mmCIF file of C-alpha atoms (C1' of nucleotides) in Angstrom:
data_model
loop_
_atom_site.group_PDB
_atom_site.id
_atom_site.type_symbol
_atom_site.label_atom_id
_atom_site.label_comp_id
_atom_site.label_asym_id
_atom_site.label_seq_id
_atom_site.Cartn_x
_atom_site.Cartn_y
_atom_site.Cartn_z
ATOM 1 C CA UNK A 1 5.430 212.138 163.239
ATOM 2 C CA UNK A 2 6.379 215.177 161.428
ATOM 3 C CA UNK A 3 5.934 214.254 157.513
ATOM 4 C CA UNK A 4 8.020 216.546 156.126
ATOM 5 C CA UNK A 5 6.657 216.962 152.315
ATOM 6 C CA UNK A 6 9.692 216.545 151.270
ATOM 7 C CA UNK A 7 11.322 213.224 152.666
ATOM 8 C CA UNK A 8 13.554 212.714 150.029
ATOM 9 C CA UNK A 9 15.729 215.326 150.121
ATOM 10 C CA UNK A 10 15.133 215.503 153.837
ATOM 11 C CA UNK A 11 16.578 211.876 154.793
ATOM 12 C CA UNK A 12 19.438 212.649 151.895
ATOM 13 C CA UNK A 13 20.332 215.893 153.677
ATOM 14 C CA UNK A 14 20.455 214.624 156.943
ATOM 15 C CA UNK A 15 22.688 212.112 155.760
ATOM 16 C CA UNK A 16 24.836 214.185 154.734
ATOM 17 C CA UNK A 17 24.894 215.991 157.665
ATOM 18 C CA UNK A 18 25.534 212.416 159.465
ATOM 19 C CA UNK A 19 29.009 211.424 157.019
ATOM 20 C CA UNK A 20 30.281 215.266 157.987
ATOM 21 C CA UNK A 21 29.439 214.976 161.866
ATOM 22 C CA UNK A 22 30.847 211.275 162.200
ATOM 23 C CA UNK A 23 34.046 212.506 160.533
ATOM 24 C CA UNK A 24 34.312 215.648 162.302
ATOM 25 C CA UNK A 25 33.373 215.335 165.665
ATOM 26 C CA UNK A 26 33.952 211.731 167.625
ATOM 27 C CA UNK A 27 30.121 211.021 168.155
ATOM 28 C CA UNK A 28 29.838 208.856 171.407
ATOM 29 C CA UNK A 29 26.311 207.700 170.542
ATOM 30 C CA UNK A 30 23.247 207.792 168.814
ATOM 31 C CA UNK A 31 22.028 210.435 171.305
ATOM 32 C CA UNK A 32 24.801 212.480 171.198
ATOM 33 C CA UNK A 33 24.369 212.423 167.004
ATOM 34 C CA UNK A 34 20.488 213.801 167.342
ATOM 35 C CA UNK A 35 22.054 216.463 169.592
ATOM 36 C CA UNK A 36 24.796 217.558 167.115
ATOM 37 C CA UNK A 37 22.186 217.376 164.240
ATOM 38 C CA UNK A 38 19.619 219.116 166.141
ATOM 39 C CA UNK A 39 22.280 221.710 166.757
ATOM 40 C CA UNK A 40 22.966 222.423 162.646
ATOM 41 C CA UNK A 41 18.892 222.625 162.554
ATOM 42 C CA UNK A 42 17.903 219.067 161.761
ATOM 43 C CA UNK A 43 14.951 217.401 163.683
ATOM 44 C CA UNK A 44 15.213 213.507 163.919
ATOM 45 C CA UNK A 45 15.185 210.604 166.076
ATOM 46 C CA UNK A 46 17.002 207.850 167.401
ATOM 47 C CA UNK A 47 14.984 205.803 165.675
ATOM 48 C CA UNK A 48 15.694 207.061 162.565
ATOM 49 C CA UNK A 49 19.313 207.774 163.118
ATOM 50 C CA UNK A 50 19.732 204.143 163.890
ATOM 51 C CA UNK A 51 18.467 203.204 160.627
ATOM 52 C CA UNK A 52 20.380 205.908 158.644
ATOM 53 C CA UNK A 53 23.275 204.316 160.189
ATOM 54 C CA UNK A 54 23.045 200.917 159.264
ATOM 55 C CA UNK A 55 22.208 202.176 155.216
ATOM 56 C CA UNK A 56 25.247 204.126 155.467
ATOM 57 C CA UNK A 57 27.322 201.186 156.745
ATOM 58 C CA UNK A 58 28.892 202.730 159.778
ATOM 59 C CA UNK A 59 30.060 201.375 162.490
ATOM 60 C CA UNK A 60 31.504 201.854 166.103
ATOM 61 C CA UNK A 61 35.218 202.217 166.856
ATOM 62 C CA UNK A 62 36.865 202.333 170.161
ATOM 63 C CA UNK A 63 36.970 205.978 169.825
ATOM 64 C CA UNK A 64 32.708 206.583 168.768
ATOM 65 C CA UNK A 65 31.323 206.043 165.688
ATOM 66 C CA UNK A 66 33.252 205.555 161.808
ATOM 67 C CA UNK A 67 32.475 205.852 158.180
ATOM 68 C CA UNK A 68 32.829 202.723 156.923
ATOM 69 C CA UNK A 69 35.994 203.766 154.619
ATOM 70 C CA UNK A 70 37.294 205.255 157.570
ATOM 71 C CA UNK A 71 37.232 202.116 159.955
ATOM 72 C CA UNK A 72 39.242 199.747 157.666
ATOM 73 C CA UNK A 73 42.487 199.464 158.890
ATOM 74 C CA UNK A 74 44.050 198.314 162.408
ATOM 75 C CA UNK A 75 44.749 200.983 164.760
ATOM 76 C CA UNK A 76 48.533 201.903 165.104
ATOM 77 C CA UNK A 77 50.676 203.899 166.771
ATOM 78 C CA UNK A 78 52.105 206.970 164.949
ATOM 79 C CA UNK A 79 55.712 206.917 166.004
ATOM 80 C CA UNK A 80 56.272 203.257 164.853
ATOM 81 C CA UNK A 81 54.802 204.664 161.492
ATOM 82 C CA UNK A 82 56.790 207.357 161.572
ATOM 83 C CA UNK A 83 59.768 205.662 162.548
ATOM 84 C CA UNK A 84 59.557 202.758 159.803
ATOM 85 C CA UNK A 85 58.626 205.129 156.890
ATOM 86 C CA UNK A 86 59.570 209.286 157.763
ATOM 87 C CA UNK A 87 62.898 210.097 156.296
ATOM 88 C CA UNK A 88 62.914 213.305 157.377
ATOM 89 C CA UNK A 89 60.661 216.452 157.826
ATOM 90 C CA UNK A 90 60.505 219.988 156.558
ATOM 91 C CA UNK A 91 58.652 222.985 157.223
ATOM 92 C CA UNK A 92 57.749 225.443 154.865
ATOM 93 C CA UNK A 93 54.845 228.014 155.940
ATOM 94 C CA UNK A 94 52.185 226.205 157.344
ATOM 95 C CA UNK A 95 52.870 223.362 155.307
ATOM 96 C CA UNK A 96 54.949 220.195 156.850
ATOM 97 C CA UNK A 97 56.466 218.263 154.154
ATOM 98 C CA UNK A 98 57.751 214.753 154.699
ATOM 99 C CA UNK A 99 59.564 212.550 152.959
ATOM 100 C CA UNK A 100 59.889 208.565 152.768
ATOM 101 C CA UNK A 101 61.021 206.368 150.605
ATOM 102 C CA UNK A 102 59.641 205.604 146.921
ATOM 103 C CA UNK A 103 55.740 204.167 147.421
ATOM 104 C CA UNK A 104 55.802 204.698 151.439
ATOM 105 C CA UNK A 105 54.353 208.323 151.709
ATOM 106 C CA UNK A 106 50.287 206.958 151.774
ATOM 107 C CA UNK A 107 50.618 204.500 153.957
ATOM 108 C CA UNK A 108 52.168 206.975 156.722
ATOM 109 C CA UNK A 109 49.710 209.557 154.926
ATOM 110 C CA UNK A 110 46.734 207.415 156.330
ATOM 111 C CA UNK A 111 48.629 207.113 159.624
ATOM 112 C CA UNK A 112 48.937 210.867 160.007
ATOM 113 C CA UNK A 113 45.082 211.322 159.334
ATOM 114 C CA UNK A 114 43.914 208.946 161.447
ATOM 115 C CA UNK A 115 46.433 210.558 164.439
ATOM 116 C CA UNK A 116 44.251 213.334 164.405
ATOM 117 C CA UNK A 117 46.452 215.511 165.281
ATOM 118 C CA UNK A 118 46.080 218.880 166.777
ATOM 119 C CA UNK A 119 46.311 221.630 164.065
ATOM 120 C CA UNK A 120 46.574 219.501 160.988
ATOM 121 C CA UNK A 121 43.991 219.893 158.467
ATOM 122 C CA UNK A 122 44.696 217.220 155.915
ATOM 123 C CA UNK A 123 47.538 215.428 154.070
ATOM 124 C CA UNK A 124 47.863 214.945 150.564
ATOM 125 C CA UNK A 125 50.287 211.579 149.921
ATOM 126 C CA UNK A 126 52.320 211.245 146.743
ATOM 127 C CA UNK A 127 54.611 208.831 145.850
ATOM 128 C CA UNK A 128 57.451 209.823 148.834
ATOM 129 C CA UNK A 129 56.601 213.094 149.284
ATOM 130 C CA UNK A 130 53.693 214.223 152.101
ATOM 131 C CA UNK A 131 52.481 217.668 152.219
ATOM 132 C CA UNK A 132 50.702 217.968 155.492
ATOM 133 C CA UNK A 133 48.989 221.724 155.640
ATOM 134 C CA UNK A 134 48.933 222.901 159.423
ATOM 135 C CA UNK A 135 46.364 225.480 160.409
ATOM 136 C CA UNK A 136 49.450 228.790 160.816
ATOM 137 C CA UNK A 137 53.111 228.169 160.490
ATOM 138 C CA UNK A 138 53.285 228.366 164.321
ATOM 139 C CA UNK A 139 51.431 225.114 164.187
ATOM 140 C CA UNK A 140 53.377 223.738 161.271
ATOM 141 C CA UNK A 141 56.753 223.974 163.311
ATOM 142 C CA UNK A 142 55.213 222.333 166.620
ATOM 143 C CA UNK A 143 53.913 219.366 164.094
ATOM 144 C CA UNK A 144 57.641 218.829 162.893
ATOM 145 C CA UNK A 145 59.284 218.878 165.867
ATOM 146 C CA UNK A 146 57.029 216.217 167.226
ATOM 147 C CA UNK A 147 57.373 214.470 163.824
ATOM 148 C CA UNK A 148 61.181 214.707 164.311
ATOM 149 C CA UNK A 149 61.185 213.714 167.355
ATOM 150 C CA UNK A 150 59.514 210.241 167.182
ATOM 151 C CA UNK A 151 62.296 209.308 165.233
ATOM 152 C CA UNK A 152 64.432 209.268 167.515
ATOM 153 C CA UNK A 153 62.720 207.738 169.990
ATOM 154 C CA UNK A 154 64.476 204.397 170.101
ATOM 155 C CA UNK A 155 67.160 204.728 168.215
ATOM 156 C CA UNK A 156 70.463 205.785 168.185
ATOM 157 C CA UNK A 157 70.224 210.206 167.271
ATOM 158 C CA UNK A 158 72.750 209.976 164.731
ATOM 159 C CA UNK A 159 70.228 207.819 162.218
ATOM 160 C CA UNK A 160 69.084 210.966 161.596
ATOM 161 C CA UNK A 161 71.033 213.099 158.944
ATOM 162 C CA UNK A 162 70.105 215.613 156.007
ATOM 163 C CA UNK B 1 -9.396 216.979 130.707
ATOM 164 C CA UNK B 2 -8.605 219.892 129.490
ATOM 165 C CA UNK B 3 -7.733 218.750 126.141
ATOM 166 C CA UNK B 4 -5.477 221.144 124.597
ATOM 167 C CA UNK B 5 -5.813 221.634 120.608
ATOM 168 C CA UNK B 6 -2.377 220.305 120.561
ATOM 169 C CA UNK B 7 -1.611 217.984 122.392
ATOM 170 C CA UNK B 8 1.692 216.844 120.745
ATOM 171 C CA UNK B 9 3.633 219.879 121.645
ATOM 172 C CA UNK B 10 1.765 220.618 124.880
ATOM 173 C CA UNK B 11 3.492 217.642 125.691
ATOM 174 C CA UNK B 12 6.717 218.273 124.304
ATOM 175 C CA UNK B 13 6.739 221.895 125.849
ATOM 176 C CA UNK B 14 5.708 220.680 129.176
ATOM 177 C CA UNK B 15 8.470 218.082 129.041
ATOM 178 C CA UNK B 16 11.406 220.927 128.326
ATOM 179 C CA UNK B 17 9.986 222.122 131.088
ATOM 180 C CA UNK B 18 10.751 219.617 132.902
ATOM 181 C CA UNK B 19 14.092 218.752 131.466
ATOM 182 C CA UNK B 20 15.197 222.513 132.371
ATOM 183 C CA UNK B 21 13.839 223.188 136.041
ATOM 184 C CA UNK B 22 15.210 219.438 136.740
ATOM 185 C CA UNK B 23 18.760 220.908 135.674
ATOM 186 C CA UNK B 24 18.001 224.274 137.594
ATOM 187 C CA UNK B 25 16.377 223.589 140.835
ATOM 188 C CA UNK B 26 16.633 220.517 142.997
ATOM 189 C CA UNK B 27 13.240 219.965 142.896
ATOM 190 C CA UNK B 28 12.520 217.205 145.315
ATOM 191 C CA UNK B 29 9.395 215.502 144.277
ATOM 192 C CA UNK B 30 6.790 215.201 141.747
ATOM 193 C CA UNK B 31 4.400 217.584 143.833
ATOM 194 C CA UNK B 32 7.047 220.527 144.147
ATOM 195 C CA UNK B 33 8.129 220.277 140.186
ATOM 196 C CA UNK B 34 3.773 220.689 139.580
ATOM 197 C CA UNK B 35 3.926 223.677 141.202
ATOM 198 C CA UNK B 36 6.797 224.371 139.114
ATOM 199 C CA UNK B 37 5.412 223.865 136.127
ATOM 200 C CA UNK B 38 2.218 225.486 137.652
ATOM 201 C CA UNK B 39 4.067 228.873 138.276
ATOM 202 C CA UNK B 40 5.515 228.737 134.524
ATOM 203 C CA UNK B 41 1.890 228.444 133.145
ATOM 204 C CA UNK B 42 2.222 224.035 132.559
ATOM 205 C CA UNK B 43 -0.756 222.792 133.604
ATOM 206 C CA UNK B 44 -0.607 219.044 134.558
ATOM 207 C CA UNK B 45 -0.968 216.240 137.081
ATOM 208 C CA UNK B 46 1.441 214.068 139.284
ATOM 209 C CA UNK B 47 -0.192 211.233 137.300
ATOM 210 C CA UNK B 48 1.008 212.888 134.100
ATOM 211 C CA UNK B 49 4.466 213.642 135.703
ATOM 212 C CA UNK B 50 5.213 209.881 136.803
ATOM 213 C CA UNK B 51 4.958 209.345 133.089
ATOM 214 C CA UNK B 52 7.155 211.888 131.854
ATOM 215 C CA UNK B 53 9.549 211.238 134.434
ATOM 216 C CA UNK B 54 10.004 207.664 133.151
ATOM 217 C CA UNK B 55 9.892 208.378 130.134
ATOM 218 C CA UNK B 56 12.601 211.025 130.261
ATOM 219 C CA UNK B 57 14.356 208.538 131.897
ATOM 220 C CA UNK B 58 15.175 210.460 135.027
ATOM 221 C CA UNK B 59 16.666 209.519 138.156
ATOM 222 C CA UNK B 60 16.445 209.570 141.757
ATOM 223 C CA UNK B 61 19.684 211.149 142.940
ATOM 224 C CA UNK B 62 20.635 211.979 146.915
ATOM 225 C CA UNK B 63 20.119 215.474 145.771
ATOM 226 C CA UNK B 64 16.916 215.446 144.049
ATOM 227 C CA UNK B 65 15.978 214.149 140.517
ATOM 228 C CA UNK B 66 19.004 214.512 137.973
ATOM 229 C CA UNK B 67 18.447 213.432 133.917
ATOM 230 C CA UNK B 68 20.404 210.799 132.789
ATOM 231 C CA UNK B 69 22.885 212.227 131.230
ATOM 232 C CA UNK B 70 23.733 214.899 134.123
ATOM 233 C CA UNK B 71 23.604 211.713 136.920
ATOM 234 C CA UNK B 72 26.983 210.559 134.575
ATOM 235 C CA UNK B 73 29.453 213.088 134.075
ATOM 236 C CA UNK B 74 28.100 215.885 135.852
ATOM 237 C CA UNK B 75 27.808 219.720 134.413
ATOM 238 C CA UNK B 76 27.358 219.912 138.107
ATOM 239 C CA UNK B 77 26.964 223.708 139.688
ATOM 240 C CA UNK B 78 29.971 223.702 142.424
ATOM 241 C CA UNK B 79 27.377 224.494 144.978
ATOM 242 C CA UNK B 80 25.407 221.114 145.060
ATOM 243 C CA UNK B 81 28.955 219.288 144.587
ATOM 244 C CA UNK B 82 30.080 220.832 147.520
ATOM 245 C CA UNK B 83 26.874 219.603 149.237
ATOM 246 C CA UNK B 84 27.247 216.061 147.928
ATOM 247 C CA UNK B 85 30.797 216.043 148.281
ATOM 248 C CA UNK B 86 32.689 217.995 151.576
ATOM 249 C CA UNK B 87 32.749 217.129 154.304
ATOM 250 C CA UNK B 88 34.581 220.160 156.007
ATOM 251 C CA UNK B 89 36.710 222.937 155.070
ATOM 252 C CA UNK B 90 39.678 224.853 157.120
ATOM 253 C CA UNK B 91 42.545 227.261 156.128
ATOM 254 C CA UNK B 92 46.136 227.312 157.020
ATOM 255 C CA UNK B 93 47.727 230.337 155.630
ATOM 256 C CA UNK B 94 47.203 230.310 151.676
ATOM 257 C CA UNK B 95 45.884 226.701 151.778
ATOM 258 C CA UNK B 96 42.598 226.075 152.210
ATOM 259 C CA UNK B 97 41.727 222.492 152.805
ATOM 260 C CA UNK B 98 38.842 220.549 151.761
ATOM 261 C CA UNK B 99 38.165 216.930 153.322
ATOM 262 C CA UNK B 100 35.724 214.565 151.994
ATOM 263 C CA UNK B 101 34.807 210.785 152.136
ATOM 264 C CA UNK B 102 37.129 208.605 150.717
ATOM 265 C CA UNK B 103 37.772 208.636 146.931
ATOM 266 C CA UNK B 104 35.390 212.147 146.549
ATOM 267 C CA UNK B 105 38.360 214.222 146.336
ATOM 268 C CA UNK B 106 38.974 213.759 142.813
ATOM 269 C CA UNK B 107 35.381 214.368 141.446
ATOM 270 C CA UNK B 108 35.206 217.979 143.404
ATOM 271 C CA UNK B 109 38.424 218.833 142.644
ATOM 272 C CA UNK B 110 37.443 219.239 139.526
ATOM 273 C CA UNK B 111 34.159 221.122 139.910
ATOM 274 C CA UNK B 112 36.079 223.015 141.843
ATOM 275 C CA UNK B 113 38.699 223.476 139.083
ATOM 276 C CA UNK B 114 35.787 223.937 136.700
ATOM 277 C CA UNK B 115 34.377 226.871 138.407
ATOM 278 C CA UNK B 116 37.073 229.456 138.318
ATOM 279 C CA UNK B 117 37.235 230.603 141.613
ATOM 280 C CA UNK B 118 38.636 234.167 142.106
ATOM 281 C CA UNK B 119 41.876 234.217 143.726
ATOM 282 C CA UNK B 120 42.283 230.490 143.225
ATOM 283 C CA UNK B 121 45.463 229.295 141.849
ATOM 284 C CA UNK B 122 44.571 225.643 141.574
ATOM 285 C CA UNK B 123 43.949 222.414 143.131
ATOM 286 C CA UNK B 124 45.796 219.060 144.590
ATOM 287 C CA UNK B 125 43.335 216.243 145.120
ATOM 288 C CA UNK B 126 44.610 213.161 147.026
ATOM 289 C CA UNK B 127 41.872 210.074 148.347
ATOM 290 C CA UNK B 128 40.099 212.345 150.833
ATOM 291 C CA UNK B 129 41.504 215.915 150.800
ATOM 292 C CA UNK B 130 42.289 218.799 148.428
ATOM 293 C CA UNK B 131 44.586 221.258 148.850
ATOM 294 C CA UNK B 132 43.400 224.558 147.295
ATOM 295 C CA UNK B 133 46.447 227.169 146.962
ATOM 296 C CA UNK B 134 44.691 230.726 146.985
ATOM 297 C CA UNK B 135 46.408 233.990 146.355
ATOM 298 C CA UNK B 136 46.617 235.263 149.306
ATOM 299 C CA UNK B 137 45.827 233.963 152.859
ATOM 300 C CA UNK B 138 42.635 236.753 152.857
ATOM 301 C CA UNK B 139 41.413 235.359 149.654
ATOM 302 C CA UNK B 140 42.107 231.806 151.031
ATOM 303 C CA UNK B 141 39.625 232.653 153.881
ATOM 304 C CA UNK B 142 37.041 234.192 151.520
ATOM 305 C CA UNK B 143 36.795 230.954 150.119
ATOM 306 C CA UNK B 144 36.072 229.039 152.597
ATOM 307 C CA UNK B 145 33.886 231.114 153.911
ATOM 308 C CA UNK B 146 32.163 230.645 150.745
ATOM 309 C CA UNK B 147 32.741 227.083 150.333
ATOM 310 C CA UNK B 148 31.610 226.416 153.825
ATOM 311 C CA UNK B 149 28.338 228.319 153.435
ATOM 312 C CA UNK B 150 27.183 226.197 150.158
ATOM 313 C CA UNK B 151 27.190 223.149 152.573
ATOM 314 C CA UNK B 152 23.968 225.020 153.670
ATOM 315 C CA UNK B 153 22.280 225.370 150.918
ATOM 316 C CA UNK B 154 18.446 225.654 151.093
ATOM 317 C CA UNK B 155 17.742 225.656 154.871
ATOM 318 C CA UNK B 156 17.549 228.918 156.179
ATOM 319 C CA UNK B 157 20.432 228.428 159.157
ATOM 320 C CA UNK B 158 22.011 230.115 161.962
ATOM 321 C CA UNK B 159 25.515 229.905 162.817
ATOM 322 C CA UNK B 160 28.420 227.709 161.399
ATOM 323 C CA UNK B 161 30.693 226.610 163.842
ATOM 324 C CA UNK B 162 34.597 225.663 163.558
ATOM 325 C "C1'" DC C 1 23.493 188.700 188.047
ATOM 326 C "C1'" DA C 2 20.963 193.169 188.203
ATOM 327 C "C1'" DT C 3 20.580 197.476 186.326
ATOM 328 C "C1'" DA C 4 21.432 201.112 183.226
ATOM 329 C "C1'" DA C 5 22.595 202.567 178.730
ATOM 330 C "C1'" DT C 6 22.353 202.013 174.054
ATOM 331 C "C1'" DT C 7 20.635 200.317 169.769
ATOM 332 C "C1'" DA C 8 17.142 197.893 166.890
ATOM 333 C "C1'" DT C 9 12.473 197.005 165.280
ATOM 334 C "C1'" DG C 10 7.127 196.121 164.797
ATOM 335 C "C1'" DC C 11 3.670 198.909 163.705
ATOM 336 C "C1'" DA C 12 0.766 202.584 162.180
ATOM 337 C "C1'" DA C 13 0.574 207.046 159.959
ATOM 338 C "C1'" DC C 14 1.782 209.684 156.397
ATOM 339 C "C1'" DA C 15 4.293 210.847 151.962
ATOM 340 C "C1'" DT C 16 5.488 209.820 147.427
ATOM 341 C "C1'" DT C 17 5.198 207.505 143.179
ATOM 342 C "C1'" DA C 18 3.026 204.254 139.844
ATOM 343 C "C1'" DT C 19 -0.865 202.491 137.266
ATOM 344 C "C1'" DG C 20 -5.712 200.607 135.657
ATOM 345 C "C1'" DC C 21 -9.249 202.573 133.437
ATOM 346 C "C1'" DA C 22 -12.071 205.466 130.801
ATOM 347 C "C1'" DG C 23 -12.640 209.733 128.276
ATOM 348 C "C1'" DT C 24 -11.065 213.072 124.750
ATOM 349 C "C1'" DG C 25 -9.724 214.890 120.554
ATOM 350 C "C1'" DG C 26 -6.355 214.836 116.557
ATOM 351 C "C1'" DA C 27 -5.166 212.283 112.318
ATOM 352 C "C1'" DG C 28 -6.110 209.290 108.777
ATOM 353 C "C1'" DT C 29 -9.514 207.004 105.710
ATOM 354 C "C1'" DC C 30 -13.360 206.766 102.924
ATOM 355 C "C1'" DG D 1 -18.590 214.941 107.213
ATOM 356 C "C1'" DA D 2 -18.629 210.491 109.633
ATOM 357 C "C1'" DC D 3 -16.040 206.923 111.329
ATOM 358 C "C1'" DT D 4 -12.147 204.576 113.392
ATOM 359 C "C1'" DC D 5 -7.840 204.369 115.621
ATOM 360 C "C1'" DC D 6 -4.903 205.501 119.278
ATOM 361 C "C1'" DA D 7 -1.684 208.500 121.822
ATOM 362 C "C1'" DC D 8 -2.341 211.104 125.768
ATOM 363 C "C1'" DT D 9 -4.378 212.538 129.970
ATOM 364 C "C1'" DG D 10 -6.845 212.869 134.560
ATOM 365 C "C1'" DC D 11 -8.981 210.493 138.247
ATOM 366 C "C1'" DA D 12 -8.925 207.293 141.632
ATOM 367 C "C1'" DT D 13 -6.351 204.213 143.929
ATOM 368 C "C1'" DA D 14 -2.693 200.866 144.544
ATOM 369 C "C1'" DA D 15 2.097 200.180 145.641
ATOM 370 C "C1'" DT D 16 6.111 201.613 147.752
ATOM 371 C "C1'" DG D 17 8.986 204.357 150.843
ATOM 372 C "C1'" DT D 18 9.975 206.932 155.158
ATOM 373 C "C1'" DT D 19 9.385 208.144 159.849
ATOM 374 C "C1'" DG D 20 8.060 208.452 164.908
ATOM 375 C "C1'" DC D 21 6.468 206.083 168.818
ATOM 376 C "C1'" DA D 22 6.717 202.546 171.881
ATOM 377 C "C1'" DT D 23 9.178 198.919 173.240
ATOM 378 C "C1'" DA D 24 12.130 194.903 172.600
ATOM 379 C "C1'" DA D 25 16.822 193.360 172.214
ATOM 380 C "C1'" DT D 26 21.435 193.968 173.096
ATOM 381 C "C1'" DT D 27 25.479 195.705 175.308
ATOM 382 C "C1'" DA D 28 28.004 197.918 179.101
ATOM 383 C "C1'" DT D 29 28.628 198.600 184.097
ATOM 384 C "C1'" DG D 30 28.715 197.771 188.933
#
DNA sequence: CATAATTATGCAACATTATGCAGTGGAGTC
DNA sequence: GACTCCACTGCATAATGTTGCATAATTATG
């Protein structure tokens, strides 16, 4: 093997690299995870990746591999979410701000994060306010509309006022 | 052995020694901090080390050996935090947006509240993300160019993607 | 079910850390 | 000064931790 003469730091760094890969990137497979961390400049094996894994607690989703805290929760849709908590949607710069209802903002929060979707970079959930911060204000206005849109999608239009 | 003529504050000199590259550097094992203490004129052992180490009461962290009182509430440089901490960082206009596991938001938010960035006009941490409002959307991608190039740290790298 | 793909693991090699033991010299005592 | 006591250290080595290789076990696919 290599010995490294400094394991410690080694195994803890490629750990690290291993939580920001799995949450980045959908990782299909061990393989493909030695590829991606051979790519940022860290030499492994399956062997060991396998093992790192099962310290770090992850496991595999439908869609690759999951941080544990990450994996919790059933998947679901994101217009039912949207539809049962979004009150309505705003856009201001690149930043999308929902509302919902008093204590329904992280629950649709974690919806919206696990929807990875296209051109969102993170939401930060408070009580029933969402600030969602989209990557240019071009981006931000496509997010809303979609946002808006789900809510109508089975119900009558004029549900939706303000 | 050597013997010194005193040993009492040999010993007490080698361990602030200790005590202060352990706060410095990440020194990653007992071997690398002898050479330390080697290249400030300490002469010692790994033998002696293990002691002092346990007697100092230091600990094992993922990023090297930390004293006990910094593994608590960390006086933490912003540059190991980030290491520890993010996962990834984007921009979106004046926002730049850092993600990390669950529940790490909070504890480098405040690093990064700590050290004053330039051009930073403060920080929203929710469970996993922070958004970081800079003064301009230039500044905003100065800093996460910098942000994003702590997460390499010590490894002499190529190219960051994304 | 057969085969391929993927993941897990026994084992040996190496790295890192801890410790039994004996030697040394400073401090205290007379 | 001579003696004793003992904290401290280095040496040698034990104990523990980490990894790669080879391969077994498991899971997916046709």
């Amino acid at each position: 093997m290599l010995h490294n003469y400094a394991m410690q730091s080694v195994r803890a760094e490629r750990r690290r690299w291993i939580e920001r890969l799995l949450s980045d990137d959908s990782i299909r497979n061990q393989h493909d995870l030695l590829s991606r961390l051979q790519s940022e400049g860290i030499q492994s094996t399956q062997a060991t990746l396998s093992r790192d894994l099962a310290d770090l607690g992850v496991v595999k989703g439908s869609n690759g591999w999951r941080l544990p805290d990450q994996a919790v929760n059933a998947p679901m849709d994101l217009a039912p979410a949207v539809r049962a908590y979004m009150l309505h949607v705003e856009v201001g710069g690149t930043l999308v701000v929902l509302r919902t209802r008093t204590g329904h903002a992280t629950p649709l929060a974690v919806e919206l994060d696990r929807t990875r979707l296209d051109g969102s970079l993170g939401t930060i959930a408070g009580d029933d306010t969402i600030f969602l911060a989209a990557k240019s204000s071009a981006v931000a206005r496509g997010l809303a509309r979609r946002l808006q849109g789900m809510l109508q999608g089975d119900r009558p239009r004029r549900f939706v006022r303000r």
